[in-house]
Short mmCIF file of C-alpha atoms in Angstrom, two decimals:
data_model
loop_
_atom_site.label_atom_id
_atom_site.label_comp_id
_atom_site.label_asym_id
_atom_site.label_seq_id
_atom_site.Cartn_x
_atom_site.Cartn_y
_atom_site.Cartn_z
CA THR A 1 18.40 5.29 -14.52
CA THR A 2 20.46 7.63 -15.01
CA GLU A 3 24.50 8.32 -15.28
CA TYR A 4 25.73 11.43 -13.54
CA ILE A 5 29.34 12.97 -14.29
CA ILE A 6 30.60 15.10 -11.49
CA MET A 7 33.49 17.19 -12.26
CA TYR A 8 35.39 19.02 -9.49
CA GLU A 9 38.49 20.99 -9.06
CA ASP A 10 40.79 22.66 -6.76
CA SER A 11 41.06 26.27 -6.30
CA VAL A 12 43.64 27.16 -8.85
CA GLN A 13 42.20 25.08 -11.46
CA CYS A 14 45.10 22.84 -11.83
CA PHE A 15 43.29 19.81 -10.71
CA SER A 16 39.83 18.47 -12.41
CA PRO A 17 38.93 14.88 -12.20
CA TYR A 18 35.77 13.21 -12.72
CA VAL A 19 33.50 10.77 -11.10
CA ASP A 20 31.02 8.38 -13.36
CA ILE A 21 27.88 7.99 -10.76
CA LEU A 22 25.38 5.14 -12.37
CA VAL A 23 21.79 5.60 -10.32
CA ILE A 24 19.73 2.18 -11.22
CA VAL A 25 16.12 2.45 -10.51
CA LYS A 26 14.70 -0.54 -10.16
CA GLU A 27 10.81 -0.83 -10.53
CA GLU A 28 9.47 -3.02 -7.64
CA TYR A 29 5.88 -3.02 -6.13
CA SER A 30 4.04 -5.07 -3.91
CA LEU A 31 0.22 -4.75 -2.58
CA ASP A 32 -0.01 -5.93 0.92
CA LEU A 33 -2.68 -6.12 4.10
CA PRO A 34 -2.32 -7.84 7.10
CA GLN A 35 -3.74 -11.48 8.16
CA ALA A 36 -5.47 -10.19 11.33
CA PHE A 37 -6.16 -6.90 12.90
CA THR A 38 -7.74 -6.20 16.74
CA PRO A 39 -9.96 -3.24 16.59
CA ASN A 40 -10.08 -2.79 20.44
CA GLY A 41 -9.77 1.01 20.61
CA ASP A 42 -5.99 0.87 22.08
CA GLY A 43 -4.67 2.73 19.23
CA THR A 44 -2.51 -0.45 17.53
CA ASN A 45 -3.96 -2.04 14.98
CA ASP A 46 -7.24 -1.39 14.93
CA ILE A 47 -7.48 -0.47 11.28
CA VAL A 48 -6.89 -2.30 8.28
CA TYR A 49 -4.96 -0.37 5.57
CA VAL A 50 -4.21 -1.23 2.24
CA ARG A 51 -0.62 -0.51 2.09
CA GLY A 52 2.69 -1.47 -0.69
CA TRP A 53 5.26 0.02 -2.92
CA GLY A 54 4.50 1.92 -5.89
CA ILE A 55 0.99 2.43 -5.37
CA LYS A 56 -0.43 5.44 -6.85
CA GLN A 57 -4.19 5.27 -6.28
CA LEU A 58 -6.27 2.98 -4.55
CA LEU A 59 -9.15 2.17 -6.75
CA GLU A 60 -11.18 0.12 -4.81
CA PHE A 61 -10.86 -1.72 -1.29
CA ASN A 62 -13.98 -3.90 -0.59
CA VAL A 63 -14.66 -5.99 2.29
CA TYR A 64 -17.24 -9.01 2.49
CA ASN A 65 -18.75 -10.46 5.10
CA ARG A 66 -19.28 -14.78 5.13
CA TRP A 67 -22.71 -14.06 3.31
CA GLY A 68 -20.98 -12.22 0.73
CA GLU A 69 -22.55 -9.26 1.73
CA LYS A 70 -20.17 -6.07 1.06
CA ILE A 71 -20.04 -4.18 4.49
CA PHE A 72 -16.79 -1.85 3.42
CA PHE A 73 -15.77 -0.15 0.53
CA THR A 74 -13.22 2.99 -0.05
CA ASP A 75 -11.05 4.51 -2.83
CA ASP A 76 -8.99 6.53 -0.24
CA ILE A 77 -5.31 5.39 0.69
CA GLU A 78 -5.49 6.83 3.44
CA LEU A 79 -9.08 5.55 4.91
CA GLY A 80 -8.88 1.66 6.16
CA TRP A 81 -11.79 -0.70 7.40
CA ASP A 82 -11.90 -0.47 11.39
CA GLY A 83 -14.23 -3.54 11.60
CA THR A 84 -17.63 -1.80 11.66
CA PHE A 85 -20.70 -2.10 9.18
CA ASN A 86 -23.46 0.48 9.53
CA GLY A 87 -22.06 1.69 13.16
CA LYS A 88 -21.98 -1.90 14.53
CA LYS A 89 -19.01 -3.98 15.62
CA GLN A 90 -19.16 -6.97 13.76
CA ASN A 91 -18.40 -10.17 15.26
CA MET A 92 -15.27 -12.01 15.64
CA ASP A 93 -14.71 -13.57 12.11
CA THR A 94 -13.11 -14.58 8.86
CA TYR A 95 -13.89 -11.59 6.04
CA ALA A 96 -12.95 -11.22 2.32
CA TYR A 97 -11.33 -8.52 0.71
CA TYR A 98 -10.85 -7.40 -2.59
CA VAL A 99 -8.38 -4.88 -3.83
CA LYS A 100 -7.61 -2.98 -7.06
CA VAL A 101 -4.53 -0.62 -7.07
CA LEU A 102 -3.40 1.61 -10.02
CA LEU A 103 0.68 1.64 -9.82
CA TRP A 104 3.27 4.31 -10.77
CA SER A 105 4.13 2.51 -13.92
CA GLY A 106 0.56 2.45 -15.46
CA ALA A 107 -0.48 -1.05 -14.53
CA GLU A 108 -3.18 -2.33 -12.28
CA ARG A 109 -2.81 -4.80 -9.60
CA ASP A 110 -5.32 -6.93 -7.82
CA LYS A 111 -5.34 -8.92 -4.66
CA LYS A 112 -8.05 -11.40 -3.26
CA GLY A 113 -7.52 -12.46 0.31
CA THR A 114 -8.78 -12.61 4.17
CA VAL A 115 -8.29 -11.10 7.26
CA ASN A 116 -9.51 -12.20 10.64
CA LEU A 117 -11.09 -9.41 12.91
CA MET A 118 -9.92 -10.65 16.80
CA ARG A 119 -11.33 -8.85 19.47
#
């Protein structure tokens, strides 16, 4: 949050008003993943990405199948899960995920949930 004072004057310097402007920065953070995705190659909703506000760094994004086997991991926010494991398309199912991020405030935030793979 910062206060700025803007002063201006006319061309002959006889009129010099000023304006006070207060810019308030409100810290807000979110960590979002979709509830479902459709990796069918149509270019829409084919990959699950970690998204949100105020994320400085992705620390981990893990996806697990129904047997608890880790089938995807990344710590690169630009990479997402495309619905495959070891090069094989995974079945339509519900998959668990765990995400951990570092926020610009220095705090860490995590999220657990599920995502539905639909073909």
